[in-house]
Tab-separated table of C-alpha atoms and ligand atoms in Angstrom:
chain	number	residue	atom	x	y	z
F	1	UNK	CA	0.000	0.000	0.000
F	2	UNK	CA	1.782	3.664	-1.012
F	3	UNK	CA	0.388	6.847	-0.018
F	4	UNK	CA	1.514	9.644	-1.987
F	5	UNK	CA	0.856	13.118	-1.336
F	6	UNK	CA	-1.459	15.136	-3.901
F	7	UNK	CA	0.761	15.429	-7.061
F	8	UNK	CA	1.089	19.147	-8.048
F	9	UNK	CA	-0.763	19.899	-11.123
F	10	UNK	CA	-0.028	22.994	-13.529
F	11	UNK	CA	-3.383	25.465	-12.474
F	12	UNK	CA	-5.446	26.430	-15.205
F	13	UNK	CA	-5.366	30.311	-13.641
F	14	UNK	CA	-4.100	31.747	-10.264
F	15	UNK	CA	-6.447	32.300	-7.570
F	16	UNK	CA	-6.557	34.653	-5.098
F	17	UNK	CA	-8.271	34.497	-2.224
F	18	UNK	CA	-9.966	37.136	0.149
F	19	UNK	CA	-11.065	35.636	3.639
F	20	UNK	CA	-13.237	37.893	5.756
F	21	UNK	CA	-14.434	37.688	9.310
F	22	UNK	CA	-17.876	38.270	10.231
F	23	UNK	CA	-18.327	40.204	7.057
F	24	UNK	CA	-15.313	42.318	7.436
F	25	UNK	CA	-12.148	42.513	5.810
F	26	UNK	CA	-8.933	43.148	7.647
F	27	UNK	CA	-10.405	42.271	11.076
F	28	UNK	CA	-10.195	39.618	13.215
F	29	UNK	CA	-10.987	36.847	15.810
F	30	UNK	CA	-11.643	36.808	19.748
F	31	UNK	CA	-10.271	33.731	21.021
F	32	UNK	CA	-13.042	31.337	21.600
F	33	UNK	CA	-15.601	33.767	20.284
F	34	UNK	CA	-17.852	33.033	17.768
F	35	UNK	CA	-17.142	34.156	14.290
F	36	UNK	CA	-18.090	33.554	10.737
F	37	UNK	CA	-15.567	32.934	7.947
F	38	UNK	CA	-15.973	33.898	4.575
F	39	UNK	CA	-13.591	33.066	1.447
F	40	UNK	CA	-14.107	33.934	-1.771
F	41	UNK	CA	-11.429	33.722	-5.058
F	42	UNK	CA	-10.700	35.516	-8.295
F	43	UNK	CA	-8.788	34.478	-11.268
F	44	UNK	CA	-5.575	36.007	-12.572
F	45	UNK	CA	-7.943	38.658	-14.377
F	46	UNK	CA	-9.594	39.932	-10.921
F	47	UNK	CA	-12.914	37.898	-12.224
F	48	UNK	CA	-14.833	36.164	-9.559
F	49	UNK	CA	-14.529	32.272	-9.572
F	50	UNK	CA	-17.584	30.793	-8.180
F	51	UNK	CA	-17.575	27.284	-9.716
F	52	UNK	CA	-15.826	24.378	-7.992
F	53	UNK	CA	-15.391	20.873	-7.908
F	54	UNK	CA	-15.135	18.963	-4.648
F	55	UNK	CA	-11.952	16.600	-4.009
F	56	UNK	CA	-12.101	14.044	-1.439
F	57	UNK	CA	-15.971	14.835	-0.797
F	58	UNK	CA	-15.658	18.366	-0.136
F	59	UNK	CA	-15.584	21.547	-2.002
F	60	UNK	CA	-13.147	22.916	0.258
F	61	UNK	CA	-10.869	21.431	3.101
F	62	UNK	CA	-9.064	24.394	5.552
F	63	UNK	CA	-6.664	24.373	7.979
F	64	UNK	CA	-6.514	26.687	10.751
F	65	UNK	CA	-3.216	26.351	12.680
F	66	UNK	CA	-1.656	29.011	15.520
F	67	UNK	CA	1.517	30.054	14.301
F	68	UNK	CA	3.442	28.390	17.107
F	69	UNK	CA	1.220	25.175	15.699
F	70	UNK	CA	0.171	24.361	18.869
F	71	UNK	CA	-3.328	24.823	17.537
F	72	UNK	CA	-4.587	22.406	14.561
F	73	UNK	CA	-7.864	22.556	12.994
F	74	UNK	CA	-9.339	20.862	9.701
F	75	UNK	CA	-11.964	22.253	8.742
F	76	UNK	CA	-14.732	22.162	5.676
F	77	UNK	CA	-16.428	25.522	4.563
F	78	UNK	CA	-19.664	25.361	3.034
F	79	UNK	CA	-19.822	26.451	-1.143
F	80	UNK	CA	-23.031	28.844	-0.895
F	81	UNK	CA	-24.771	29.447	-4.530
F	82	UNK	CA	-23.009	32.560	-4.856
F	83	UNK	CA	-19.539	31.100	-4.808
F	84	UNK	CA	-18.168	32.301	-1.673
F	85	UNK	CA	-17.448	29.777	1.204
F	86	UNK	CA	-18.648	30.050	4.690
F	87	UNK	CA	-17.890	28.387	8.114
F	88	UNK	CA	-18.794	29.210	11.935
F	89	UNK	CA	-16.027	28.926	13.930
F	90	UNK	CA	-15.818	28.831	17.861
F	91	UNK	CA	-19.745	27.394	18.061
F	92	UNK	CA	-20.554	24.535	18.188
F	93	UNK	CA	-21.935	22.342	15.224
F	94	UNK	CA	-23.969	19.160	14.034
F	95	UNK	CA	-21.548	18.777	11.573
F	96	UNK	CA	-19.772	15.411	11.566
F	97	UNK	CA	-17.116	16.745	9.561
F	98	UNK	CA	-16.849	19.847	11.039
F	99	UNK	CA	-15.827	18.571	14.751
F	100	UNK	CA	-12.761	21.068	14.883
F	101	UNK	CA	-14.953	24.153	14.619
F	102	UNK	CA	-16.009	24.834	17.927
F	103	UNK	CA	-12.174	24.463	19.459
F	104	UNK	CA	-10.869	26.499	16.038
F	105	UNK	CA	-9.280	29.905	17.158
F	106	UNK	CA	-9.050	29.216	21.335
F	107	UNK	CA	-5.864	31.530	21.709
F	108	UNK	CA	-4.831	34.903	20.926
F	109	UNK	CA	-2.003	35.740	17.996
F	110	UNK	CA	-1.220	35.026	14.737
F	111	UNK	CA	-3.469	32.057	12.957
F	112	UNK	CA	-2.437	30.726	9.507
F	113	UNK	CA	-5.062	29.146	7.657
F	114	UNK	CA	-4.471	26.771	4.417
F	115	UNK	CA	-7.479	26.365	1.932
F	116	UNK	CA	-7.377	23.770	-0.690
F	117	UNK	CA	-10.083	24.234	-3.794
F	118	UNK	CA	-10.472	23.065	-6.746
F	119	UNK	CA	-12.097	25.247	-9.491
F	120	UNK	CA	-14.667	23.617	-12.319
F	121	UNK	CA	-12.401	22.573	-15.346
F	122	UNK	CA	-8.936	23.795	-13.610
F	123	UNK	CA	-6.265	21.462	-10.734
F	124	UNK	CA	-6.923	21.935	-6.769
F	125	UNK	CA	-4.973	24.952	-5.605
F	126	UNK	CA	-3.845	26.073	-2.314
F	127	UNK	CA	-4.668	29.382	-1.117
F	128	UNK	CA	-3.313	30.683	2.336
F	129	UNK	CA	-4.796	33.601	4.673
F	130	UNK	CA	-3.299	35.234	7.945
F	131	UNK	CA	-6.253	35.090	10.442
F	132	UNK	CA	-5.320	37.481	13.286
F	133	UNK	CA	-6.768	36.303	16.839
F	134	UNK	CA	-6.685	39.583	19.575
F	135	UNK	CA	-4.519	39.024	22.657
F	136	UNK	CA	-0.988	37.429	23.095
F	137	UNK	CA	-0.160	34.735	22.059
F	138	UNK	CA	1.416	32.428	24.898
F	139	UNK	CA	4.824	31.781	24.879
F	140	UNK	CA	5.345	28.139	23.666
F	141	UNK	CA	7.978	26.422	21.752
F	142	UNK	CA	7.714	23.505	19.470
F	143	UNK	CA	9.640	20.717	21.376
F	144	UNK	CA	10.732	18.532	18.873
F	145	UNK	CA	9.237	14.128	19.899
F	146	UNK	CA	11.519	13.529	17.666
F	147	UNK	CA	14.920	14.418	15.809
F	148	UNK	CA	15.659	12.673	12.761
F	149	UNK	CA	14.730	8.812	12.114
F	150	UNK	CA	13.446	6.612	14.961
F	151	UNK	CA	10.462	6.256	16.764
F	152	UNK	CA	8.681	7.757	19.377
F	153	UNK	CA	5.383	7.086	21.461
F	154	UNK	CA	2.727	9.352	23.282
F	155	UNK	CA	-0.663	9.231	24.798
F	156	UNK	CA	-3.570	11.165	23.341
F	157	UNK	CA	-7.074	12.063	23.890
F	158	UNK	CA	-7.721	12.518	20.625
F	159	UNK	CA	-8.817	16.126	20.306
F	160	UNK	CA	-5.612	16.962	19.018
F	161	UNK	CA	-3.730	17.896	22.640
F	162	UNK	CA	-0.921	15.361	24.232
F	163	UNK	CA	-1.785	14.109	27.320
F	164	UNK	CA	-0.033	11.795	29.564
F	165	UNK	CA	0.045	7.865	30.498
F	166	UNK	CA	-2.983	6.730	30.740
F	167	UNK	CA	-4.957	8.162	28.200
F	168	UNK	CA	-7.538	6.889	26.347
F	169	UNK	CA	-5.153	6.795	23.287
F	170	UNK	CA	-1.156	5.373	22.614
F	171	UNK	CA	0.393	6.421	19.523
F	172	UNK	CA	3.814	5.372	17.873
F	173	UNK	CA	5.040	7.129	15.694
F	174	UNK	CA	8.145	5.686	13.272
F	175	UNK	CA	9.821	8.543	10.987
F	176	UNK	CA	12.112	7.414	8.341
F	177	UNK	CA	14.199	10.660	6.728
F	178	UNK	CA	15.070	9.191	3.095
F	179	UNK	CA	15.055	12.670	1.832
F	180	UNK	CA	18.799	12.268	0.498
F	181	UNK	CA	17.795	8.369	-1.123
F	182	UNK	CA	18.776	9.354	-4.918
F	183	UNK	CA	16.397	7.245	-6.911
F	184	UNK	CA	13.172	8.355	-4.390
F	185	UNK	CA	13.738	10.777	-2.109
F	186	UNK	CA	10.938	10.558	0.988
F	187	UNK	CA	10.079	11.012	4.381
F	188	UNK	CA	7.738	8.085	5.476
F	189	UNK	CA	6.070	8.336	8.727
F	190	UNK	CA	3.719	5.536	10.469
F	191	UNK	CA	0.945	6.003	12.907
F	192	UNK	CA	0.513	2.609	14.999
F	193	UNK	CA	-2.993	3.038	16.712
F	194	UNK	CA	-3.411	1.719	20.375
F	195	UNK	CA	-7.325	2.227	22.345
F	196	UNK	CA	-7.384	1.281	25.641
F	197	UNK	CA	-9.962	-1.440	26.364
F	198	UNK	CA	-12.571	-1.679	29.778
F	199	UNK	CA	-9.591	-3.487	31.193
F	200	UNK	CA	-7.356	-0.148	31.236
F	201	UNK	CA	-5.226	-1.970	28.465
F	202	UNK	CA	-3.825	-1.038	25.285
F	203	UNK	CA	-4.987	-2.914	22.562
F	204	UNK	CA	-4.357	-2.147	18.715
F	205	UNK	CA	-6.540	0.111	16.925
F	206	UNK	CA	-8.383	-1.761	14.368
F	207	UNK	CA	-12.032	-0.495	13.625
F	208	UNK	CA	-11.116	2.698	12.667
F	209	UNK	CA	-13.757	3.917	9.365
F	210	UNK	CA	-13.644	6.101	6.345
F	211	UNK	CA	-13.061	10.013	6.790
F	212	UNK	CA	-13.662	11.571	3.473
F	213	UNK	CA	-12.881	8.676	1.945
F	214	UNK	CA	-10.023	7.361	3.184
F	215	UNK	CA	-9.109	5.956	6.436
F	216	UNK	CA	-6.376	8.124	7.752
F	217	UNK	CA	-5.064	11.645	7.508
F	218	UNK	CA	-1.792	14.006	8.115
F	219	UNK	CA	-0.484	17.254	7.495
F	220	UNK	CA	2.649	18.625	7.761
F	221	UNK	CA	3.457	21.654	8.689
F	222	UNK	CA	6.844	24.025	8.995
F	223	UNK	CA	7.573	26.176	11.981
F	224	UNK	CA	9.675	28.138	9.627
F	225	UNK	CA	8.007	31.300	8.027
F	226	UNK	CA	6.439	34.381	8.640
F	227	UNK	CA	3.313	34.514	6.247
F	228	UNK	CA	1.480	31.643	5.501
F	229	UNK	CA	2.651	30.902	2.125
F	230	UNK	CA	6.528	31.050	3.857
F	231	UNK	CA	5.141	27.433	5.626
F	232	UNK	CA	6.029	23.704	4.391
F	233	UNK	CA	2.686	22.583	3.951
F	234	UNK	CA	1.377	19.434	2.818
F	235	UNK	CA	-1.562	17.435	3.144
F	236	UNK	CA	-1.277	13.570	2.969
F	237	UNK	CA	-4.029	11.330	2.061
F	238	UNK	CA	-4.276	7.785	2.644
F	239	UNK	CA	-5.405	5.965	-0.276
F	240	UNK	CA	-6.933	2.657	0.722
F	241	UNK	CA	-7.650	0.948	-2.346
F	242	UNK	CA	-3.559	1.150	-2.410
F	243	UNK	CA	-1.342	1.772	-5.542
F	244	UNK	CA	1.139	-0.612	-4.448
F	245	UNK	CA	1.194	-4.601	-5.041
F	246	UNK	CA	-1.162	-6.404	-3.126
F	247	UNK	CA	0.228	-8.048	-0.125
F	248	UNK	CA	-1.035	-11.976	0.252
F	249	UNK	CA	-2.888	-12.599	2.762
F	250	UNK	CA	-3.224	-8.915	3.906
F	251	UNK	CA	-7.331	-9.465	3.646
F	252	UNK	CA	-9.117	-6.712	5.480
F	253	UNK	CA	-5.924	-5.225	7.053
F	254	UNK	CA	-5.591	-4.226	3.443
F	255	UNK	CA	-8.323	-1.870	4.035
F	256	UNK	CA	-6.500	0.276	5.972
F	257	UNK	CA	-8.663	-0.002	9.470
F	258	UNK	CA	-5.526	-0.651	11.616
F	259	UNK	CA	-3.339	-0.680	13.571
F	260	UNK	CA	-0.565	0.914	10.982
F	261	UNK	CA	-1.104	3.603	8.832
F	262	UNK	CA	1.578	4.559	6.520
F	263	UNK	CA	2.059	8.117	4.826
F	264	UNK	CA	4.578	9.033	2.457
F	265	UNK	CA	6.184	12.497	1.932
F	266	UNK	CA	7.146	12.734	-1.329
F	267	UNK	CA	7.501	15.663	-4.448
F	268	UNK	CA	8.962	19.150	-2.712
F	269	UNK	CA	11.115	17.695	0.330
F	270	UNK	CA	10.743	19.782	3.451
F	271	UNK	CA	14.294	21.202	4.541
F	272	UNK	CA	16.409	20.852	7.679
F	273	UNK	CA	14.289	22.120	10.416
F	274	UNK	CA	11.622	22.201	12.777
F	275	UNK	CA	7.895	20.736	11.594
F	276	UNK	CA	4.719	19.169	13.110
F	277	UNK	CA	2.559	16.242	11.662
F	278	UNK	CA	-1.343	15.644	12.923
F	279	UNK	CA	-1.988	12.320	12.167
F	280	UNK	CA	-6.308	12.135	11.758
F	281	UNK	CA	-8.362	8.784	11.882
F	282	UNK	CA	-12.182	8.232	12.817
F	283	UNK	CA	-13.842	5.676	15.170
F	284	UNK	CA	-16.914	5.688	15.264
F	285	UNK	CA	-18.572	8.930	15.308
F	286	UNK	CA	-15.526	10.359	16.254
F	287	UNK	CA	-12.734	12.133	14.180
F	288	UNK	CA	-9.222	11.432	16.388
F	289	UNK	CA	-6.171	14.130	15.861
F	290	UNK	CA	-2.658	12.784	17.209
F	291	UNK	CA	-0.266	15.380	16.394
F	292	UNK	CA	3.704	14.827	17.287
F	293	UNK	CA	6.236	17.618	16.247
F	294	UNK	CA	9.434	16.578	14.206
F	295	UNK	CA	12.899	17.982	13.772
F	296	UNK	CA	14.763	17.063	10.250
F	297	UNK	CA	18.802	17.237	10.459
F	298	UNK	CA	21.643	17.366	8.135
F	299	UNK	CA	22.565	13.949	9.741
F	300	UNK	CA	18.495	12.806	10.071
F	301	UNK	CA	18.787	11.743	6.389
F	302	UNK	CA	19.660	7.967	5.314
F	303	UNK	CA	21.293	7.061	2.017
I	401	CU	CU1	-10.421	18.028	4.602
């Protein structure tokens, strides 16, 4: 099974993108306030482009991430007739696929948000905003789980914060840095799934369903960059009917339900330096985030 990353594809036009906040441009959010976001796009020639296609079920998937990327949300804005794209953040929602949106903007500072859309007849494109929040940001640094290759485990809830021993969830993470292999160059990460059970043990994850499609999601991040479109961004998809060989014998583990689920970084490598990957699976009704941040080194690389 091989999960590449969405090949980049030569854009029919340009967009650009203008995101306001409850109706207004240049403004901003109050940290755990409600708000409403609106996008909407226009071509190279400054003409509106209201006509999209979805990708992966949706017309449009968002990330909202604080700039220290201690905040992760993945989000899907809803394509109204007249071709601008709406969301309520910080409120809560019905929305099954929308289960980020109440927690979105909790802290003051600098938010980045990534959009990717796909206009009628022309490739998905990303478009990044700055979304201000009001207040300070808190002082945090991105300590790295892990420097180069290797592997490292932590315990989550599964809202997208770490928590400690005991926790309803145990994630491994393995990280392989091939980014300097000459015939493929890759990073490869793997998410092994633990739940505990009603006997306060870990047991493999193996139930987990579709999200949009596909059983497992990550995006990766950079810590490096002022403006949005400065970031390493890149969002991963796992593709469970698998372009690789079939494996004998792999029967429904095939399917991608558990415990391991692979990603594969490949086309633009990220360089030397500090990044974070949210790792996203659903059980149930639930949509899990298991984020873990990474440090790539001049020596992380293997030949
Ligand atoms: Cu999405």
């Amino acid at each position: 099974m091989l999960q590449i990353a969405n090949a980049p594809k030569t854009p029919a036009a340009r967009l650009s993108g203008s995101l306001k906040i409850n109706q207004q441009e240049n403004s901003s959010v109050q940290p755990g306030q409600p708000a409403q976001l609106s996008f909407s796009f226009s071509d190279e020639s400054g003409q509106p482009v209201s006509e999209f296609e979805p990708d992966h079920g949706k017309f449009m998937h968002s990330i909202i991430v604080s700039k220290d990327l201690s905040r992760f949300a993945h989000l899907h804005p809803t394509l109204g007739q007249d071709g601008t794209f709406r969301l309520n953040i910080n409120a809560p929602t019905q929305d099954p696929d929308n289960q980020d949106a109440p927690r979105a903007v909790q802290q003051g500072g600098p938010h980045l948000v990534f959009s990717e859309v796909h206009p009628k007849g022309g490739a998905t494109q990303r478009v990044s905003f700055p979304l201000p929040s009001d207040g300070t940001p808190p002082q945090q640094s991105l300590n790295p789980d892990l420097i180069g290759s290797g592997q490292v485990q932590r315990y989550f809830i599964g809202d997208g914060t770490t928590a400690t021993e005991g926790a309803p969830y145990r994630v491994t993470l393995d990280l392989d840095d091939m980014r300097s292999m000459s015939k493929m160059s890759m990073v490869s990460f793997n998410f092994h799934l633990e739940a505990k059970d009603h006997n306060n043990e870990y047991q493999p994850v193996t139930d987990a369903t579709d999200w949009l499609g596909m059983k497992g999601h990550a995006v990766v991040i950079g810590a490096a960059g002022e403006e949005p479109q400065d970031r390493f961004f890149n969002h991963l998809h796992m593709d469970h009917h698998g372009h690789g060989p079939a494996k004998e014998g792999d029967g429904d583990h095939s399917q991608g339900a558990g415990p391991d689920f692979p990603f594969m970084l490949h086309g633009q490598m990220p360089t030397d330096g500090q990044y974070k990957i949210w790792g996203q699976f659903k059980r149930g009704e639930q949509v899990l985030t298991f984020p873990f941040a990474f440090e790539l080194t001049p020596e992380s690389g293997r030949s």
